[in-house]
Amino acid sequence: MAGHMDTIIGREGKMKHASKPAPAEGTKRGYTIQAVVRAASIINAFQSTSEVLDLRVVAARTGLHKATTFRLLETLVETRMLERAGKQGYRCCVQTARAKRYRIGYASQSNLLPFTTTVSDSLGVAANAANIDLLVLNNGFSPRVALQNAETFVAEKVDLVVDSQINVAVAAQIAAKFSDARIPFIALDIPHPGAIYYGADNYKAGRMAGRHLARWAEKNWKNGPEQIILLGVDAAGPLLNARLTGVLDGINEVGQYARTVPTHHYDTKGGQFEATLDIVRRHIRRRKPERALVGAVNDSTALAALQAFREVGLERACAIAGQDGSVAAREEMRRASTRLVCSVAYFPEMYGERIIQLALDVLKHKPVAPAVFVPHELITPQNVDKIYPNDSWMKVKPNRV
């Protein structure tokens, strides 16, 4: 039918027909079945057939009451439009047509850091679940490569960029390239001009570690520490090294040690293990520490420092705080009498889902905060199994096929 027809009576008394304009999109029509509309909204809440949502998320995305949402979900399961995934999850069995398949660029900091590798893996999984194309490049700790990668994303005309690079010297240049191309971007861990920041509250995380170090020293060293070692990343500027400022302030809050003992700050060349190992070896030879508190910018530098003390038989002369809560750090904290006394976890395995949701909010022009901080939690040898109870699964060898 070409359109809706209303019958009217003209001035001549003759029957005439006038075209009635179609209702505007979103207008409730007389023949619309609202139950079907609601069921369709449930199906459209799923962004792909691999995405698993629970009742709370579906209700939030559709704006429907939870009770209504539950009844519709169960009905759609019965009709095989949805299927249950786990105890509380649902998965859509219908591939819906999408107006646009987004393409997101992701530049990882490096594939050498366990934390970054975990973030990259979780982003890949989340992008696939959201039906998003992810173009992955590697900045490799290089400002030159980071600039080249930014130019590649612009040339590829991606819809949004997630950038993880630590060199503040080129942050403004990278930001300008994306701004000129009108490409929104999310900066991981290191803020960039004009970007939405996603990552740690570095100072807060440092204070958590510093307070725990000082409490550990009060409990285990009668005379307290005689030196403090800080392992930072100077290329990232004051923002990442705010973790170390927080460490000192946290120590002062508890024990006042940072005001009475010498402090040694070292640049670890991007937070890498081998560079840190050499630095701490040299420090041990020169300073001969007896009771050293070590605040590290990440777990790679923390573990390198621990190895340097351990290989010369001075492990008991240190107490070390890491950052990231990495798998390797958690494994070390399960060793009896370890001197890696804590690490602050940011849960990188959860970054992907949260970053992709943030990216979708930006692309759909929803209001977003200029900075999104990740959850922080102090991990110690005493609580590591409680916070990460499933780590042992990763050590189980699969049965041979």
Tab-separated table of C-alpha atoms in Angstrom:
chain	number	residue	atom	x	y	z
A	1	MET	CA	0.000	0.000	0.000
A	2	ALA	CA	1.258	3.447	-0.920
A	3	GLY	CA	-0.147	5.071	2.207
A	4	HIS	CA	-3.007	5.260	4.640
A	5	MET	CA	-6.340	6.631	3.167
A	6	ASP	CA	-8.977	8.531	5.114
A	7	THR	CA	-12.480	8.959	3.604
A	8	ILE	CA	-13.818	12.533	3.886
A	9	ILE	CA	-16.875	14.465	2.649
A	10	GLY	CA	-16.097	17.394	0.361
A	11	ARG	CA	-18.129	20.578	-0.038
A	12	GLU	CA	-19.865	19.105	-3.076
A	13	GLY	CA	-21.104	16.203	-0.966
A	14	LYS	CA	-18.951	13.778	-2.911
A	15	MET	CA	-16.735	11.176	-1.396
A	16	LYS	CA	-13.056	12.102	-1.556
A	17	HIS	CA	-9.923	10.375	-0.374
A	18	ALA	CA	-6.998	12.111	1.250
A	19	SER	CA	-3.616	10.581	2.044
A	20	LYS	CA	-2.799	10.363	5.742
A	21	PRO	CA	0.908	10.807	6.477
A	22	ALA	CA	2.657	7.802	8.032
A	23	PRO	CA	3.280	8.210	11.774
A	24	ALA	CA	6.678	9.549	12.703
A	25	GLU	CA	9.286	7.050	13.842
A	26	GLY	CA	8.811	6.198	17.500
A	27	THR	CA	5.117	7.161	17.452
A	28	LYS	CA	2.775	4.555	18.894
A	29	ARG	CA	0.535	3.211	16.142
A	30	GLY	CA	-2.962	1.894	16.682
A	31	TYR	CA	-2.084	-1.587	15.494
A	32	THR	CA	1.259	-1.847	17.339
A	33	ILE	CA	1.459	-4.791	19.735
A	34	GLN	CA	3.423	-3.498	22.691
A	35	ALA	CA	4.378	-6.974	23.890
A	36	VAL	CA	6.175	-7.562	20.593
A	37	VAL	CA	7.861	-4.165	20.835
A	38	ARG	CA	9.152	-5.024	24.294
A	39	ALA	CA	10.344	-8.454	23.152
A	40	ALA	CA	12.183	-6.836	20.239
A	41	SER	CA	13.815	-4.368	22.616
A	42	ILE	CA	15.104	-7.329	24.640
A	43	ILE	CA	16.661	-8.904	21.545
A	44	ASN	CA	18.133	-5.591	20.430
A	45	ALA	CA	19.741	-5.144	23.843
A	46	PHE	CA	22.285	-7.794	22.798
A	47	GLN	CA	25.068	-6.375	20.654
A	48	SER	CA	26.125	-9.746	19.279
A	49	THR	CA	25.279	-13.433	19.538
A	50	SER	CA	28.372	-13.980	21.721
A	51	GLU	CA	27.505	-11.363	24.331
A	52	VAL	CA	26.192	-12.680	27.658
A	53	LEU	CA	23.988	-10.357	29.719
A	54	ASP	CA	22.275	-10.766	33.050
A	55	LEU	CA	18.826	-9.511	34.048
A	56	ARG	CA	20.130	-6.281	35.528
A	57	VAL	CA	22.012	-5.257	32.384
A	58	VAL	CA	19.137	-6.108	30.033
A	59	ALA	CA	16.705	-4.121	32.179
A	60	ALA	CA	19.083	-1.149	32.180
A	61	ARG	CA	19.564	-1.240	28.407
A	62	THR	CA	15.842	-1.561	27.626
A	63	GLY	CA	14.471	0.685	30.351
A	64	LEU	CA	11.941	-1.990	31.295
A	65	HIS	CA	11.014	-3.006	34.823
A	66	LYS	CA	13.029	-5.973	36.082
A	67	ALA	CA	9.918	-8.130	36.561
A	68	THR	CA	8.775	-7.432	32.995
A	69	THR	CA	12.280	-8.019	31.694
A	70	PHE	CA	12.499	-11.357	33.484
A	71	ARG	CA	9.210	-12.609	32.062
A	72	LEU	CA	10.208	-11.580	28.548
A	73	LEU	CA	13.647	-13.160	28.874
A	74	GLU	CA	12.168	-16.464	30.002
A	75	THR	CA	9.555	-16.374	27.225
A	76	LEU	CA	12.252	-15.750	24.626
A	77	VAL	CA	14.249	-18.646	26.038
A	78	GLU	CA	11.200	-20.901	25.657
A	79	THR	CA	10.794	-19.767	22.036
A	80	ARG	CA	14.531	-20.326	21.412
A	81	MET	CA	15.225	-16.699	20.558
A	82	LEU	CA	17.531	-16.593	23.589
A	83	GLU	CA	19.428	-19.224	25.525
A	84	ARG	CA	20.624	-19.346	29.093
A	85	ALA	CA	24.349	-18.894	29.731
A	86	GLY	CA	25.322	-19.936	33.214
A	87	LYS	CA	23.083	-19.433	36.219
A	88	GLN	CA	22.091	-15.803	35.581
A	89	GLY	CA	23.184	-14.993	32.038
A	90	TYR	CA	21.389	-14.937	28.705
A	91	ARG	CA	22.714	-15.108	25.151
A	92	CYS	CA	20.859	-14.061	22.000
A	93	CYS	CA	20.403	-16.703	19.293
A	94	VAL	CA	19.333	-14.161	16.661
A	95	GLN	CA	21.828	-12.089	14.671
A	96	THR	CA	20.172	-8.690	14.428
A	97	ALA	CA	20.972	-6.173	11.736
A	98	ARG	CA	23.110	-3.316	12.976
A	99	ALA	CA	23.147	0.157	11.544
A	100	LYS	CA	26.902	0.350	11.933
A	101	ARG	CA	29.749	-2.001	12.811
A	102	TYR	CA	32.257	0.106	14.655
A	103	ARG	CA	35.989	-0.058	14.022
A	104	ILE	CA	38.236	0.787	16.957
A	105	GLY	CA	42.000	1.236	16.919
A	106	TYR	CA	44.010	-0.046	19.867
A	107	ALA	CA	47.682	0.786	20.381
A	108	SER	CA	49.150	-1.326	23.178
A	109	GLN	CA	52.032	-0.028	25.249
A	110	SER	CA	54.142	-3.135	24.665
A	111	ASN	CA	53.835	-6.897	24.517
A	112	LEU	CA	56.655	-7.238	27.082
A	113	LEU	CA	54.622	-6.318	30.160
A	114	PRO	CA	52.253	-8.929	31.612
A	115	PHE	CA	49.785	-6.220	32.631
A	116	THR	CA	49.548	-4.827	29.092
A	117	THR	CA	49.238	-8.316	27.628
A	118	THR	CA	46.289	-9.049	29.914
A	119	VAL	CA	44.639	-5.752	28.945
A	120	SER	CA	45.118	-6.534	25.254
A	121	ASP	CA	43.621	-10.002	25.622
A	122	SER	CA	40.576	-8.722	27.485
A	123	LEU	CA	40.028	-5.964	24.914
A	124	GLY	CA	40.085	-8.480	22.081
A	125	VAL	CA	37.505	-10.672	23.798
A	126	ALA	CA	35.241	-7.726	24.641
A	127	ALA	CA	35.448	-6.248	21.140
A	128	ASN	CA	34.505	-9.579	19.597
A	129	ALA	CA	31.561	-9.919	21.977
A	130	ALA	CA	30.361	-6.428	21.042
A	131	ASN	CA	30.677	-7.122	17.301
A	132	ILE	CA	33.433	-4.504	16.953
A	133	ASP	CA	36.406	-4.629	14.592
A	134	LEU	CA	39.608	-4.035	16.572
A	135	LEU	CA	42.714	-2.816	14.738
A	136	VAL	CA	45.659	-3.617	17.051
A	137	LEU	CA	49.078	-1.955	16.842
A	138	ASN	CA	52.057	-2.002	19.248
A	139	ASN	CA	53.687	1.209	20.510
A	140	GLY	CA	56.675	-0.753	21.824
A	141	PHE	CA	57.658	1.909	24.400
A	142	SER	CA	58.697	4.123	21.463
A	143	PRO	CA	57.409	7.707	21.054
A	144	ARG	CA	58.269	7.561	17.358
A	145	VAL	CA	56.275	4.366	16.856
A	146	ALA	CA	53.400	5.771	18.916
A	147	LEU	CA	53.188	8.759	16.553
A	148	GLN	CA	53.321	6.479	13.510
A	149	ASN	CA	50.546	4.337	14.931
A	150	ALA	CA	48.413	7.426	15.528
A	151	GLU	CA	48.895	8.380	11.864
A	152	THR	CA	47.904	4.837	10.834
A	153	PHE	CA	44.666	5.050	12.808
A	154	VAL	CA	43.865	8.377	11.159
A	155	ALA	CA	44.598	6.959	7.703
A	156	GLU	CA	42.417	3.926	8.460
A	157	LYS	CA	39.582	6.267	9.529
A	158	VAL	CA	38.767	4.280	12.647
A	159	ASP	CA	35.786	5.414	14.683
A	160	LEU	CA	37.675	5.656	17.991
A	161	VAL	CA	41.149	4.959	19.375
A	162	VAL	CA	42.225	3.344	22.635
A	163	ASP	CA	45.833	4.431	23.148
A	164	SER	CA	48.278	3.055	25.707
A	165	GLN	CA	51.603	4.852	25.561
A	166	ILE	CA	53.709	6.278	28.379
A	167	ASN	CA	55.819	9.008	26.749
A	168	VAL	CA	54.338	12.331	27.842
A	169	ALA	CA	56.667	14.178	25.454
A	170	VAL	CA	54.526	13.140	22.460
A	171	ALA	CA	51.137	13.075	24.189
A	172	ALA	CA	50.126	16.487	22.833
A	173	GLN	CA	51.193	15.573	19.275
A	174	ILE	CA	49.187	12.349	19.355
A	175	ALA	CA	46.190	14.188	20.756
A	176	ALA	CA	46.424	16.800	17.994
A	177	LYS	CA	46.382	14.137	15.264
A	178	PHE	CA	43.187	12.588	16.614
A	179	SER	CA	41.605	15.978	17.246
A	180	ASP	CA	42.303	17.169	13.695
A	181	ALA	CA	40.774	13.948	12.329
A	182	ARG	CA	37.775	14.272	14.714
A	183	ILE	CA	38.490	10.841	16.163
A	184	PRO	CA	37.615	10.459	19.854
A	185	PHE	CA	40.141	8.567	21.925
A	186	ILE	CA	40.607	6.951	25.286
A	187	ALA	CA	44.017	7.187	26.956
A	188	LEU	CA	44.998	4.245	29.135
A	189	ASP	CA	47.020	4.897	32.306
A	190	ILE	CA	48.631	8.150	31.082
A	191	PRO	CA	46.301	11.145	30.490
A	192	HIS	CA	46.506	12.877	27.103
A	193	PRO	CA	45.093	16.309	26.177
A	194	GLY	CA	41.494	15.982	25.018
A	195	ALA	CA	41.301	12.251	25.768
A	196	ILE	CA	39.054	10.392	28.147
A	197	TYR	CA	41.323	8.912	30.794
A	198	TYR	CA	40.874	5.286	31.825
A	199	GLY	CA	43.137	3.765	34.409
A	200	ALA	CA	44.430	3.923	37.945
A	201	ASP	CA	44.254	6.695	40.479
A	202	ASN	CA	48.018	6.516	40.741
A	203	TYR	CA	48.492	8.556	43.886
A	204	LYS	CA	45.749	6.670	45.736
A	205	ALA	CA	47.260	3.329	44.722
A	206	GLY	CA	50.705	4.448	45.872
A	207	ARG	CA	49.409	5.531	49.278
A	208	MET	CA	47.769	2.141	49.770
A	209	ALA	CA	51.099	0.420	49.122
A	210	GLY	CA	53.102	2.900	51.232
A	211	ARG	CA	50.900	2.502	54.286
A	212	HIS	CA	51.186	-1.275	54.070
A	213	LEU	CA	54.982	-1.105	53.715
A	214	ALA	CA	55.259	1.070	56.820
A	215	ARG	CA	52.989	-1.208	58.851
A	216	TRP	CA	55.013	-4.208	57.718
A	217	ALA	CA	58.248	-2.469	58.787
A	218	GLU	CA	56.825	-1.600	62.222
A	219	LYS	CA	55.860	-5.221	62.761
A	220	ASN	CA	58.984	-6.930	61.415
A	221	TRP	CA	61.941	-4.536	61.883
A	222	LYS	CA	62.661	-3.383	65.422
A	223	ASN	CA	64.799	-0.441	64.250
A	224	GLY	CA	62.713	0.374	61.182
A	225	PRO	CA	64.044	0.787	57.622
A	226	GLU	CA	67.387	2.436	56.967
A	227	GLN	CA	66.672	3.380	53.335
A	228	ILE	CA	63.849	3.668	50.818
A	229	ILE	CA	64.188	2.727	47.140
A	230	LEU	CA	61.717	4.053	44.563
A	231	LEU	CA	61.570	2.481	41.088
A	232	GLY	CA	59.762	4.746	38.623
A	233	VAL	CA	59.193	5.524	34.951
A	234	ASP	CA	60.423	9.059	34.313
A	235	ALA	CA	59.365	9.079	30.648
A	236	ALA	CA	55.749	8.988	31.808
A	237	GLY	CA	56.242	12.226	33.724
A	238	PRO	CA	54.792	12.965	37.147
A	239	LEU	CA	51.493	11.227	36.465
A	240	LEU	CA	52.644	7.610	36.644
A	241	ASN	CA	55.313	8.440	39.197
A	242	ALA	CA	52.525	9.787	41.397
A	243	ARG	CA	52.402	6.179	42.577
A	244	LEU	CA	55.800	6.744	44.168
A	245	THR	CA	54.753	10.070	45.674
A	246	GLY	CA	51.837	8.187	47.165
A	247	VAL	CA	54.193	5.505	48.504
A	248	LEU	CA	56.253	8.118	50.372
A	249	ASP	CA	53.168	9.854	51.742
A	250	GLY	CA	51.690	6.522	52.810
A	251	ILE	CA	54.906	5.623	54.627
A	252	ASN	CA	54.887	8.997	56.377
A	253	GLU	CA	51.283	8.588	57.481
A	254	VAL	CA	52.159	5.429	59.402
A	255	GLY	CA	55.808	5.498	60.341
A	256	GLN	CA	57.412	8.845	59.463
A	257	TYR	CA	60.269	6.850	57.928
A	258	ALA	CA	60.353	8.826	54.683
A	259	ARG	CA	61.386	11.940	56.636
A	260	THR	CA	64.234	10.336	58.534
A	261	VAL	CA	65.906	7.863	56.149
A	262	PRO	CA	67.559	8.437	52.738
A	263	THR	CA	65.431	7.899	49.650
A	264	HIS	CA	66.833	6.722	46.306
A	265	HIS	CA	64.826	7.230	43.105
A	266	TYR	CA	65.655	5.323	39.913
A	267	ASP	CA	64.242	5.429	36.380
A	268	THR	CA	63.547	1.882	35.174
A	269	LYS	CA	63.437	2.690	31.424
A	270	GLY	CA	59.723	2.078	30.962
A	271	GLY	CA	59.203	-0.239	33.909
A	272	GLN	CA	61.004	-3.170	32.327
A	273	PHE	CA	62.333	-6.169	34.256
A	274	GLU	CA	65.885	-6.422	32.876
A	275	ALA	CA	66.632	-2.710	33.169
A	276	THR	CA	65.386	-2.704	36.760
A	277	LEU	CA	67.409	-5.803	37.631
A	278	ASP	CA	70.639	-4.102	36.559
A	279	ILE	CA	69.738	-0.895	38.440
A	280	VAL	CA	68.992	-2.648	41.726
A	281	ARG	CA	72.085	-4.858	41.434
A	282	ARG	CA	74.237	-1.722	41.178
A	283	HIS	CA	72.394	-0.124	44.101
A	284	ILE	CA	73.003	-3.163	46.305
A	285	ARG	CA	76.716	-3.146	45.472
A	286	ARG	CA	77.044	0.568	46.257
A	287	ARG	CA	74.659	1.030	49.197
A	288	LYS	CA	74.721	-2.403	50.850
A	289	PRO	CA	71.173	-2.149	52.218
A	290	GLU	CA	70.242	-3.865	55.472
A	291	ARG	CA	66.586	-2.875	55.756
A	292	ALA	CA	65.228	-1.335	52.576
A	293	LEU	CA	61.618	-0.491	51.765
A	294	VAL	CA	61.094	-0.675	47.988
A	295	GLY	CA	58.210	1.052	46.225
A	296	ALA	CA	57.894	-0.101	42.612
A	297	VAL	CA	55.889	1.480	39.812
A	298	ASN	CA	54.669	-1.937	38.622
A	299	ASP	CA	55.042	-5.620	39.382
A	300	SER	CA	57.741	-6.178	36.762
A	301	THR	CA	60.066	-3.747	38.534
A	302	ALA	CA	59.049	-5.125	41.942
A	303	LEU	CA	59.925	-8.677	40.925
A	304	ALA	CA	63.188	-7.538	39.361
A	305	ALA	CA	64.162	-5.818	42.608
A	306	LEU	CA	63.260	-8.938	44.561
A	307	GLN	CA	65.441	-11.086	42.297
A	308	ALA	CA	68.380	-8.690	42.702
A	309	PHE	CA	68.181	-8.991	46.504
A	310	ARG	CA	67.535	-12.720	46.371
A	311	GLU	CA	70.475	-13.631	44.120
A	312	VAL	CA	72.987	-12.136	46.567
A	313	GLY	CA	71.349	-13.684	49.614
A	314	LEU	CA	69.868	-10.423	50.902
A	315	GLU	CA	66.178	-11.125	50.406
A	316	ARG	CA	65.478	-10.575	54.093
A	317	ALA	CA	67.027	-7.113	53.817
A	318	CYS	CA	64.073	-5.790	51.799
A	319	ALA	CA	60.314	-5.386	51.794
A	320	ILE	CA	58.795	-4.603	48.391
A	321	ALA	CA	55.466	-3.187	47.235
A	322	GLY	CA	54.402	-3.647	43.616
A	323	GLN	CA	51.571	-2.323	41.486
A	324	ASP	CA	49.218	-4.176	39.079
A	325	GLY	CA	48.433	-7.385	40.981
A	326	SER	CA	49.861	-9.451	38.125
A	327	VAL	CA	49.795	-13.245	37.917
A	328	ALA	CA	53.545	-13.439	38.566
A	329	ALA	CA	53.259	-11.188	41.621
A	330	ARG	CA	50.380	-13.234	43.006
A	331	GLU	CA	52.384	-16.415	42.536
A	332	GLU	CA	55.335	-14.875	44.340
A	333	MET	CA	53.142	-13.790	47.250
A	334	ARG	CA	52.124	-17.408	47.749
A	335	ARG	CA	55.749	-18.336	48.537
A	336	ALA	CA	56.525	-18.784	52.212
A	337	SER	CA	58.340	-15.766	53.733
A	338	THR	CA	58.298	-13.770	50.491
A	339	ARG	CA	59.449	-10.170	50.702
A	340	LEU	CA	57.001	-9.016	48.062
A	341	VAL	CA	54.689	-7.887	50.829
A	342	CYS	CA	51.929	-6.350	48.689
A	343	SER	CA	50.746	-5.213	45.280
A	344	VAL	CA	47.830	-2.980	44.329
A	345	ALA	CA	45.513	-4.751	41.897
A	346	TYR	CA	43.751	-2.946	39.048
A	347	PHE	CA	42.188	-6.100	37.587
A	348	PRO	CA	43.385	-5.758	33.955
A	349	GLU	CA	41.375	-8.850	33.032
A	350	MET	CA	38.296	-6.642	33.429
A	351	TYR	CA	39.595	-3.684	31.406
A	352	GLY	CA	38.290	-4.928	28.069
A	353	GLU	CA	34.585	-5.053	28.869
A	354	ARG	CA	34.649	-1.694	30.656
A	355	ILE	CA	36.686	0.077	27.976
A	356	ILE	CA	34.513	-1.240	25.144
A	357	GLN	CA	31.370	-0.108	26.972
A	358	LEU	CA	32.961	3.299	27.508
A	359	ALA	CA	33.880	3.452	23.825
A	360	LEU	CA	30.322	2.588	22.782
A	361	ASP	CA	28.951	5.306	25.063
A	362	VAL	CA	31.269	7.826	23.408
A	363	LEU	CA	30.367	6.682	19.885
A	364	LYS	CA	26.656	6.860	20.711
A	365	HIS	CA	27.146	10.381	22.090
A	366	LYS	CA	26.150	9.465	25.614
A	367	PRO	CA	27.531	11.596	28.455
A	368	VAL	CA	30.771	10.175	29.889
A	369	ALA	CA	33.100	11.330	32.641
A	370	PRO	CA	36.448	12.842	31.578
A	371	ALA	CA	38.253	10.326	33.799
A	372	VAL	CA	37.216	6.786	34.703
A	373	PHE	CA	39.206	5.208	37.526
A	374	VAL	CA	39.488	1.450	37.858
A	375	PRO	CA	38.858	-0.381	41.152
A	376	HIS	CA	41.903	-0.672	43.426
A	377	GLU	CA	42.538	-3.385	45.966
A	378	LEU	CA	45.575	-4.149	48.077
A	379	ILE	CA	46.779	-7.731	47.628
A	380	THR	CA	48.999	-9.308	50.277
A	381	PRO	CA	50.275	-12.824	50.980
A	382	GLN	CA	47.460	-13.057	53.534
A	383	ASN	CA	44.548	-12.269	51.192
A	384	VAL	CA	45.802	-13.240	47.718
A	385	ASP	CA	43.886	-16.533	47.707
A	386	LYS	CA	40.693	-14.753	48.728
A	387	ILE	CA	40.909	-12.102	46.007
A	388	TYR	CA	42.145	-14.491	43.304
A	389	PRO	CA	40.858	-17.927	44.372
A	390	ASN	CA	40.956	-19.366	40.864
A	391	ASP	CA	44.646	-18.851	40.087
A	392	SER	CA	45.306	-22.538	40.670
A	393	TRP	CA	43.196	-23.379	37.619
A	394	MET	CA	45.850	-21.851	35.385
A	395	LYS	CA	48.373	-24.419	36.620
A	396	VAL	CA	46.229	-27.432	35.839
A	397	LYS	CA	47.500	-29.192	32.727
A	398	PRO	CA	44.748	-30.194	30.293
A	399	ASN	CA	44.216	-33.858	29.594
A	400	ARG	CA	45.947	-35.067	26.469
A	401	VAL	CA	43.642	-35.517	23.510
